[in-house]
PDB file of C-alpha atoms in Angstrom:
ATOM      1  CA  MET B 144    -104.375  84.817  71.008  1.00 44.00           C
ATOM      2  CA  ARG B 145    -107.752  84.346  69.300  1.00 44.00           C
ATOM      3  CA  THR B 146    -108.086  88.135  68.898  1.00 39.00           C
ATOM      4  CA  LEU B 147    -104.629  88.320  67.338  1.00 40.00           C
ATOM      5  CA  LYS B 148    -105.424  85.523  64.892  1.00 41.00           C
ATOM      6  CA  LEU B 149    -108.685  87.150  63.817  1.00 43.00           C
ATOM      7  CA  ALA B 150    -106.886  90.457  63.357  1.00 42.00           C
ATOM      8  CA  LEU B 151    -104.285  88.789  61.148  1.00 44.00           C
ATOM      9  CA  ALA B 152    -106.990  87.250  58.976  1.00 43.00           C
ATOM     10  CA  ALA B 153    -108.828  90.563  58.678  1.00 46.00           C
ATOM     11  CA  ALA B 154    -105.618  92.364  57.779  1.00 44.00           C
ATOM     12  CA  ALA B 155    -104.873  89.818  55.070  1.00 44.00           C
ATOM     13  CA  ALA B 156    -108.325  90.337  53.570  1.00 44.00           C
ATOM     14  CA  SER B 157    -107.811  94.106  53.559  1.00 47.00           C
ATOM     15  CA  LEU B 158    -104.469  93.755  51.811  1.00 44.00           C
ATOM     16  CA  CYS B 159    -106.026  91.399  49.298  1.00 43.00           C
ATOM     17  CA  PHE B 160    -108.687  93.885  48.259  1.00 45.00           C
ATOM     18  CA  ALA B 161    -106.317  96.830  48.331  1.00 46.00           C
ATOM     19  CA  GLY B 162    -104.004  95.087  45.866  1.00 46.00           C
ATOM     20  CA  ALA B 163    -106.846  93.948  43.679  1.00 43.00           C
ATOM     21  CA  ALA B 164    -108.288  97.457  43.494  1.00 45.00           C
ATOM     22  CA  GLN B 165    -105.721  98.220  40.817  1.00 45.00           C
ATOM     23  CA  ALA B 166    -107.914  96.247  38.396  1.00 44.00           C
ATOM     24  CA  GLN B 167    -110.411  99.092  38.065  1.00 47.00           C
ATOM     25  CA  ASP B 168    -112.405  97.545  35.241  1.00 52.00           C
ATOM     26  CA  GLU B 169    -113.040  94.243  36.994  1.00 70.00           C
ATOM     27  CA  GLY B 170    -115.874  93.760  39.442  1.00 81.00           C
ATOM     28  CA  PRO B 171    -116.071  91.022  42.066  1.00 92.00           C
ATOM     29  CA  SER B 172    -117.015  87.495  41.022  1.00 97.00           C
ATOM     30  CA  PHE B 173    -118.335  84.807  43.332  1.00 98.00           C
ATOM     31  CA  ALA B 174    -118.116  81.010  43.302  1.00 98.00           C
ATOM     32  CA  PHE B 175    -119.983  78.637  45.604  1.00 98.00           C
ATOM     33  CA  ASN B 176    -119.404  74.977  46.380  1.00 98.00           C
ATOM     34  CA  ILE B 177    -121.093  72.238  48.388  1.00 98.00           C
ATOM     35  CA  GLY B 178    -120.235  68.574  48.649  1.00 98.00           C
ATOM     36  CA  ALA B 179    -119.758  65.426  50.668  1.00 98.00           C
ATOM     37  CA  ASN B 180    -116.977  62.894  51.308  1.00 98.00           C
ATOM     38  CA  THR B 181    -116.845  59.441  52.825  1.00 98.00           C
ATOM     39  CA  ASP B 182    -114.147  60.908  55.117  1.00 98.00           C
ATOM     40  CA  TYR B 183    -112.667  64.386  55.617  1.00 98.00           C
ATOM     41  CA  VAL B 184    -108.904  63.846  55.358  1.00 98.00           C
ATOM     42  CA  PHE B 185    -106.518  66.757  55.928  1.00 98.00           C
ATOM     43  CA  ARG B 186    -102.826  66.139  55.253  1.00 98.00           C
ATOM     44  CA  GLY B 187    -103.319  62.404  55.629  1.00 97.00           C
ATOM     45  CA  ILE B 188    -105.261  62.565  58.919  1.00 97.00           C
ATOM     46  CA  SER B 189    -109.007  61.927  59.227  1.00 98.00           C
ATOM     47  CA  GLN B 190    -110.785  64.939  60.733  1.00 98.00           C
ATOM     48  CA  THR B 191    -114.099  63.107  61.163  1.00 98.00           C
ATOM     49  CA  ASP B 192    -112.938  59.964  62.984  1.00 98.00           C
ATOM     50  CA  GLU B 193    -113.227  58.081  59.666  1.00 98.00           C
ATOM     51  CA  ASP B 194    -116.873  59.102  59.226  1.00 98.00           C
ATOM     52  CA  PRO B 195    -118.458  61.008  56.297  1.00 98.00           C
ATOM     53  CA  SER B 196    -118.346  64.777  55.967  1.00 98.00           C
ATOM     54  CA  VAL B 197    -120.417  67.486  54.334  1.00 98.00           C
ATOM     55  CA  PHE B 198    -118.894  70.815  53.393  1.00 98.00           C
ATOM     56  CA  GLY B 199    -119.521  74.097  51.640  1.00 98.00           C
ATOM     57  CA  GLY B 200    -117.863  77.375  50.858  1.00 98.00           C
ATOM     58  CA  VAL B 201    -117.895  80.635  48.945  1.00 98.00           C
ATOM     59  CA  ASP B 202    -115.055  82.501  47.232  1.00 98.00           C
ATOM     60  CA  ALA B 203    -114.905  86.069  45.986  1.00 98.00           C
ATOM     61  CA  THR B 204    -112.271  87.316  43.548  1.00 98.00           C
ATOM     62  CA  ILE B 205    -111.373  90.818  42.411  1.00 96.00           C
ATOM     63  CA  GLY B 206    -108.542  90.960  39.910  1.00 96.00           C
ATOM     64  CA  MET B 207    -105.724  88.854  41.314  1.00 97.00           C
ATOM     65  CA  GLY B 208    -107.081  89.048  44.872  1.00 98.00           C
ATOM     66  CA  TYR B 209    -109.359  86.557  46.590  1.00 98.00           C
ATOM     67  CA  VAL B 210    -111.122  85.994  49.902  1.00 98.00           C
ATOM     68  CA  GLY B 211    -113.302  83.106  51.004  1.00 98.00           C
ATOM     69  CA  VAL B 212    -114.808  80.958  53.709  1.00 98.00           C
ATOM     70  CA  TRP B 213    -115.264  77.175  53.900  1.00 98.00           C
ATOM     71  CA  ALA B 214    -116.790  74.880  56.537  1.00 98.00           C
ATOM     72  CA  SER B 215    -117.127  71.155  57.300  1.00 98.00           C
ATOM     73  CA  ASN B 216    -118.204  68.922  60.132  1.00 98.00           C
ATOM     74  CA  VAL B 217    -115.382  67.358  62.184  1.00 98.00           C
ATOM     75  CA  ASP B 218    -115.073  64.843  65.014  1.00 98.00           C
ATOM     76  CA  PHE B 219    -112.020  64.924  67.278  1.00 97.00           C
ATOM     77  CA  GLY B 220    -113.688  62.957  70.065  1.00 96.00           C
ATOM     78  CA  ASN B 221    -113.791  66.049  72.300  1.00 97.00           C
ATOM     79  CA  GLY B 222    -117.105  67.666  71.400  1.00 97.00           C
ATOM     80  CA  THR B 223    -115.833  69.815  68.533  1.00 98.00           C
ATOM     81  CA  ASP B 224    -118.579  69.877  65.896  1.00 98.00           C
ATOM     82  CA  ALA B 225    -117.296  71.851  62.923  1.00 98.00           C
ATOM     83  CA  GLU B 226    -114.348  73.581  61.298  1.00 98.00           C
ATOM     84  CA  TYR B 227    -114.553  76.876  59.447  1.00 98.00           C
ATOM     85  CA  ASP B 228    -111.722  78.382  57.415  1.00 98.00           C
ATOM     86  CA  ILE B 229    -111.387  82.055  56.507  1.00 98.00           C
ATOM     87  CA  TYR B 230    -108.747  82.854  53.929  1.00 98.00           C
ATOM     88  CA  ALA B 231    -107.473  85.651  51.708  1.00 98.00           C
ATOM     89  CA  GLY B 232    -104.592  86.280  49.352  1.00 98.00           C
ATOM     90  CA  ILE B 233    -103.360  87.276  45.933  1.00 98.00           C
ATOM     91  CA  LYS B 234    -102.443  85.233  42.853  1.00 98.00           C
ATOM     92  CA  PRO B 235     -99.912  87.154  40.750  1.00 98.00           C
ATOM     93  CA  THR B 236     -98.515  85.633  37.551  1.00 98.00           C
ATOM     94  CA  VAL B 237     -94.872  85.932  36.507  1.00 98.00           C
ATOM     95  CA  GLY B 238     -94.270  84.448  33.079  1.00 97.00           C
ATOM     96  CA  ALA B 239     -95.777  80.957  33.092  1.00 97.00           C
ATOM     97  CA  VAL B 240     -95.741  80.702  36.899  1.00 98.00           C
ATOM     98  CA  THR B 241     -98.820  81.512  38.982  1.00 98.00           C
ATOM     99  CA  PHE B 242     -98.091  82.329  42.617  1.00 98.00           C
ATOM    100  CA  ASP B 243    -100.499  82.154  45.566  1.00 98.00           C
ATOM    101  CA  LEU B 244     -99.643  84.223  48.646  1.00 98.00           C
ATOM    102  CA  GLY B 245    -102.261  83.958  51.344  1.00 98.00           C
ATOM    103  CA  VAL B 246    -103.306  83.628  54.975  1.00 98.00           C
ATOM    104  CA  ILE B 247    -105.710  80.996  56.357  1.00 98.00           C
ATOM    105  CA  TYR B 248    -107.522  81.100  59.697  1.00 98.00           C
ATOM    106  CA  TYR B 249    -108.773  77.721  60.979  1.00 98.00           C
ATOM    107  CA  GLY B 250    -111.592  78.024  63.529  1.00 98.00           C
ATOM    108  CA  TYR B 251    -113.497  75.293  65.398  1.00 98.00           C
ATOM    109  CA  ILE B 252    -117.065  75.350  66.711  1.00 98.00           C
ATOM    110  CA  ASP B 253    -117.805  73.927  70.175  1.00 97.00           C
ATOM    111  CA  ALA B 254    -114.123  73.247  70.859  1.00 97.00           C
ATOM    112  CA  PRO B 255    -113.461  72.524  74.551  1.00 97.00           C
ATOM    113  CA  GLY B 256    -112.284  75.450  76.639  1.00 94.00           C
ATOM    114  CA  GLY B 257    -108.500  75.664  76.784  1.00 94.00           C
ATOM    115  CA  SER B 258    -107.977  73.341  73.809  1.00 96.00           C
ATOM    116  CA  ASN B 259    -106.538  76.213  71.727  1.00 97.00           C
ATOM    117  CA  GLN B 260    -107.450  74.512  68.478  1.00 98.00           C
ATOM    118  CA  ASP B 261    -107.808  77.676  66.386  1.00 98.00           C
ATOM    119  CA  TYR B 262    -104.708  78.702  64.443  1.00 98.00           C
ATOM    120  CA  VAL B 263    -103.402  80.720  61.476  1.00 98.00           C
ATOM    121  CA  GLU B 264    -101.173  79.674  58.588  1.00 98.00           C
ATOM    122  CA  ALA B 265     -99.342  81.700  55.964  1.00 98.00           C
ATOM    123  CA  LYS B 266     -99.201  80.158  52.493  1.00 98.00           C
ATOM    124  CA  LEU B 267     -96.769  80.492  49.605  1.00 98.00           C
ATOM    125  CA  ALA B 268     -97.510  78.346  46.542  1.00 98.00           C
ATOM    126  CA  ALA B 269     -96.576  78.273  42.879  1.00 98.00           C
ATOM    127  CA  SER B 270     -97.777  76.297  39.867  1.00 98.00           C
ATOM    128  CA  LEU B 271     -97.003  76.151  36.171  1.00 98.00           C
ATOM    129  CA  PRO B 272     -98.147  74.184  33.132  1.00 97.00           C
ATOM    130  CA  ALA B 273     -95.975  71.298  31.924  1.00 96.00           C
ATOM    131  CA  GLY B 274     -97.430  70.016  28.683  1.00 92.00           C
ATOM    132  CA  PRO B 275    -100.902  68.628  29.466  1.00 92.00           C
ATOM    133  CA  ALA B 276    -100.144  68.676  33.206  1.00 97.00           C
ATOM    134  CA  THR B 277     -99.866  71.311  35.924  1.00 98.00           C
ATOM    135  CA  VAL B 278     -97.130  70.943  38.549  1.00 98.00           C
ATOM    136  CA  GLY B 279     -96.811  72.893  41.756  1.00 98.00           C
ATOM    137  CA  ALA B 280     -95.303  73.316  45.184  1.00 98.00           C
ATOM    138  CA  ALA B 281     -96.483  74.970  48.391  1.00 98.00           C
ATOM    139  CA  VAL B 282     -95.189  75.886  51.844  1.00 98.00           C
ATOM    140  CA  TYR B 283     -97.380  76.668  54.868  1.00 99.00           C
ATOM    141  CA  TYR B 284     -96.178  78.156  58.167  1.00 98.00           C
ATOM    142  CA  SER B 285     -97.972  78.614  61.482  1.00 98.00           C
ATOM    143  CA  PRO B 286     -96.370  80.422  64.445  1.00 98.00           C
ATOM    144  CA  GLU B 287     -98.692  78.541  66.826  1.00 98.00           C
ATOM    145  CA  PHE B 288    -100.209  75.365  65.430  1.00 98.00           C
ATOM    146  CA  PHE B 289    -103.330  73.409  66.425  1.00 97.00           C
ATOM    147  CA  GLY B 290    -103.476  72.864  70.187  1.00 97.00           C
ATOM    148  CA  ASP B 291    -100.716  75.419  70.917  1.00 96.00           C
ATOM    149  CA  THR B 292     -98.037  73.011  69.682  1.00 97.00           C
ATOM    150  CA  GLY B 293     -95.676  75.750  68.509  1.00 97.00           C
ATOM    151  CA  ASP B 294     -94.114  76.522  65.158  1.00 97.00           C
ATOM    152  CA  ALA B 295     -95.292  74.272  62.328  1.00 98.00           C
ATOM    153  CA  TRP B 296     -94.287  73.868  58.692  1.00 98.00           C
ATOM    154  CA  TYR B 297     -95.976  71.936  55.912  1.00 98.00           C
ATOM    155  CA  TRP B 298     -94.484  71.584  52.433  1.00 98.00           C
ATOM    156  CA  GLU B 299     -96.017  69.878  49.450  1.00 98.00           C
ATOM    157  CA  VAL B 300     -95.292  69.077  45.809  1.00 98.00           C
ATOM    158  CA  ASN B 301     -98.236  68.220  43.582  1.00 98.00           C
ATOM    159  CA  ALA B 302     -99.278  67.536  40.008  1.00 98.00           C
ATOM    160  CA  ALA B 303    -102.488  67.188  38.031  1.00 98.00           C
ATOM    161  CA  VAL B 304    -103.267  66.217  34.451  1.00 98.00           C
ATOM    162  CA  ALA B 305    -106.468  66.131  32.442  1.00 96.00           C
ATOM    163  CA  ILE B 306    -106.753  63.159  30.110  1.00 96.00           C
ATOM    164  CA  PRO B 307    -107.321  64.577  26.586  1.00 94.00           C
ATOM    165  CA  ASP B 308    -110.755  64.061  25.045  1.00 94.00           C
ATOM    166  CA  THR B 309    -112.190  62.702  28.289  1.00 97.00           C
ATOM    167  CA  LYS B 310    -113.782  64.045  31.451  1.00 97.00           C
ATOM    168  CA  ILE B 311    -111.103  62.338  33.565  1.00 98.00           C
ATOM    169  CA  SER B 312    -108.280  63.964  35.510  1.00 98.00           C
ATOM    170  CA  LEU B 313    -105.478  62.472  37.582  1.00 98.00           C
ATOM    171  CA  SER B 314    -103.760  64.218  40.501  1.00 98.00           C
ATOM    172  CA  GLY B 315    -101.501  63.555  43.444  1.00 98.00           C
ATOM    173  CA  ALA B 316     -99.350  65.183  46.106  1.00 98.00           C
ATOM    174  CA  LEU B 317     -96.481  64.437  48.476  1.00 98.00           C
ATOM    175  CA  GLY B 318     -96.085  66.481  51.653  1.00 98.00           C
ATOM    176  CA  HIS B 319     -94.423  66.630  55.056  1.00 98.00           C
ATOM    177  CA  GLN B 320     -95.799  68.124  58.276  1.00 97.00           C
ATOM    178  CA  SER B 321     -93.430  69.164  61.058  1.00 97.00           C
ATOM    179  CA  VAL B 322     -94.393  70.741  64.375  1.00 97.00           C
ATOM    180  CA  ASP B 323     -92.400  72.045  67.329  1.00 97.00           C
ATOM    181  CA  ILE B 324     -94.267  69.929  69.906  1.00 95.00           C
ATOM    182  CA  GLY B 325     -95.309  66.524  68.594  1.00 91.00           C
ATOM    183  CA  PRO B 326     -94.371  64.088  65.841  1.00 92.00           C
ATOM    184  CA  GLY B 327     -93.765  65.079  62.240  1.00 94.00           C
ATOM    185  CA  TYR B 328     -94.850  62.837  59.393  1.00 96.00           C
ATOM    186  CA  THR B 329     -94.877  62.457  55.614  1.00 97.00           C
ATOM    187  CA  THR B 330     -98.144  62.085  53.731  1.00 98.00           C
ATOM    188  CA  TRP B 331     -99.208  61.498  50.155  1.00 98.00           C
ATOM    189  CA  ASN B 332    -102.355  61.095  48.090  1.00 98.00           C
ATOM    190  CA  ALA B 333    -103.282  60.111  44.541  1.00 98.00           C
ATOM    191  CA  GLY B 334    -106.656  60.078  42.888  1.00 98.00           C
ATOM    192  CA  ILE B 335    -108.868  60.229  39.847  1.00 98.00           C
ATOM    193  CA  GLY B 336    -111.573  62.786  39.163  1.00 98.00           C
ATOM    194  CA  TYR B 337    -114.487  62.670  36.757  1.00 98.00           C
ATOM    195  CA  ALA B 338    -116.652  65.601  35.613  1.00 98.00           C
ATOM    196  CA  LEU B 339    -120.251  64.417  35.635  1.00 98.00           C
ATOM    197  CA  THR B 340    -121.334  67.854  34.337  1.00 98.00           C
ATOM    198  CA  ASP B 341    -119.771  71.294  34.048  1.00 96.00           C
ATOM    199  CA  ASN B 342    -120.743  71.885  37.692  1.00 98.00           C
ATOM    200  CA  VAL B 343    -120.584  68.442  39.319  1.00 98.00           C
ATOM    201  CA  GLY B 344    -117.438  66.411  39.855  1.00 98.00           C
ATOM    202  CA  ILE B 345    -116.603  63.204  41.695  1.00 98.00           C
ATOM    203  CA  ASP B 346    -113.237  62.153  43.111  1.00 98.00           C
ATOM    204  CA  LEU B 347    -111.798  58.829  44.270  1.00 98.00           C
ATOM    205  CA  ARG B 348    -108.547  59.239  46.210  1.00 98.00           C
ATOM    206  CA  TYR B 349    -106.109  57.154  48.231  1.00 98.00           C
ATOM    207  CA  TRP B 350    -104.513  58.838  51.273  1.00 98.00           C
ATOM    208  CA  ASP B 351    -101.698  57.533  53.455  1.00 97.00           C
ATOM    209  CA  THR B 352     -98.957  58.553  55.877  1.00 96.00           C
ATOM    210  CA  ALA B 353     -95.454  57.137  56.235  1.00 92.00           C
ATOM    211  CA  LYS B 354     -96.050  56.166  59.855  1.00 77.00           C
ATOM    212  CA  ASP B 355     -99.346  55.650  61.644  1.00 75.00           C
ATOM    213  CA  LYS B 356     -98.365  57.907  64.545  1.00 78.00           C
ATOM    214  CA  PHE B 357    -101.959  58.903  65.243  1.00 89.00           C
ATOM    215  CA  GLY B 358    -103.599  55.483  65.210  1.00 93.00           C
ATOM    216  CA  ASP B 359    -106.418  54.522  62.883  1.00 95.00           C
ATOM    217  CA  ILE B 360    -107.070  58.086  61.703  1.00 96.00           C
ATOM    218  CA  SER B 361    -103.653  58.233  60.003  1.00 96.00           C
ATOM    219  CA  GLU B 362    -103.781  54.840  58.292  1.00 96.00           C
ATOM    220  CA  GLY B 363    -104.152  54.425  54.524  1.00 96.00           C
ATOM    221  CA  ARG B 364    -107.679  54.883  53.200  1.00 97.00           C
ATOM    222  CA  VAL B 365    -109.710  55.410  50.042  1.00 98.00           C
ATOM    223  CA  VAL B 366    -112.011  58.423  50.079  1.00 98.00           C
ATOM    224  CA  ALA B 367    -114.839  59.080  47.630  1.00 98.00           C
ATOM    225  CA  GLY B 368    -116.343  62.516  47.246  1.00 98.00           C
ATOM    226  CA  ILE B 369    -118.717  64.640  45.211  1.00 98.00           C
ATOM    227  CA  LYS B 370    -118.613  68.409  44.766  1.00 98.00           C
ATOM    228  CA  VAL B 371    -121.048  70.840  43.177  1.00 98.00           C
ATOM    229  CA  SER B 372    -119.708  74.231  42.089  1.00 98.00           C
ATOM    230  CA  PHE B 373    -121.796  77.148  40.869  1.00 97.00           C
TER     231      PHE B 373
END
């Protein structure tokens, strides 16, 4: 299963660059990011047992294609030390709508044998400007979710707006995670961002889930973070 998942991710990256090759006059561009949070929250669930996280990643784009990798520490209480994500896709634009079609591979370092934590998701997202705001929606699908829990779907609607003549932005999202084996749940977040410089931003965000089905790690929380992009 791990070999299949890696093959899928590699195939997605190949397709990404093949499609982007049509933009003959554009060379690759790279973007790097590093940062830290008071908690790493993913879809309303703490991935660090409510402890701080540090993260970093790199993205490469060629035309409308992209590929990247991102990593963070995690703590599931089972010896797993870190998560790394490998992703690729394309971002075509139709009229005012920007689409994002991609594949994401989630890998875990020092995961216990037989835990089957690694998994792959396909992503379909779209966003468009609405006055000073940007609104969007996304759907993710995994044929075999974290821990071999079967088919899984996650949908989300989101919005963001930059406050004119300030360095402040507001954003939020509402989503629902369903999985073949295990409980589904609804999650939401809302926060405020502030650009300290052109390359450094801070974010203060409230996360919550409709039902605390996973104990303390799914309860409401405020997370502060800082990110440096270059």
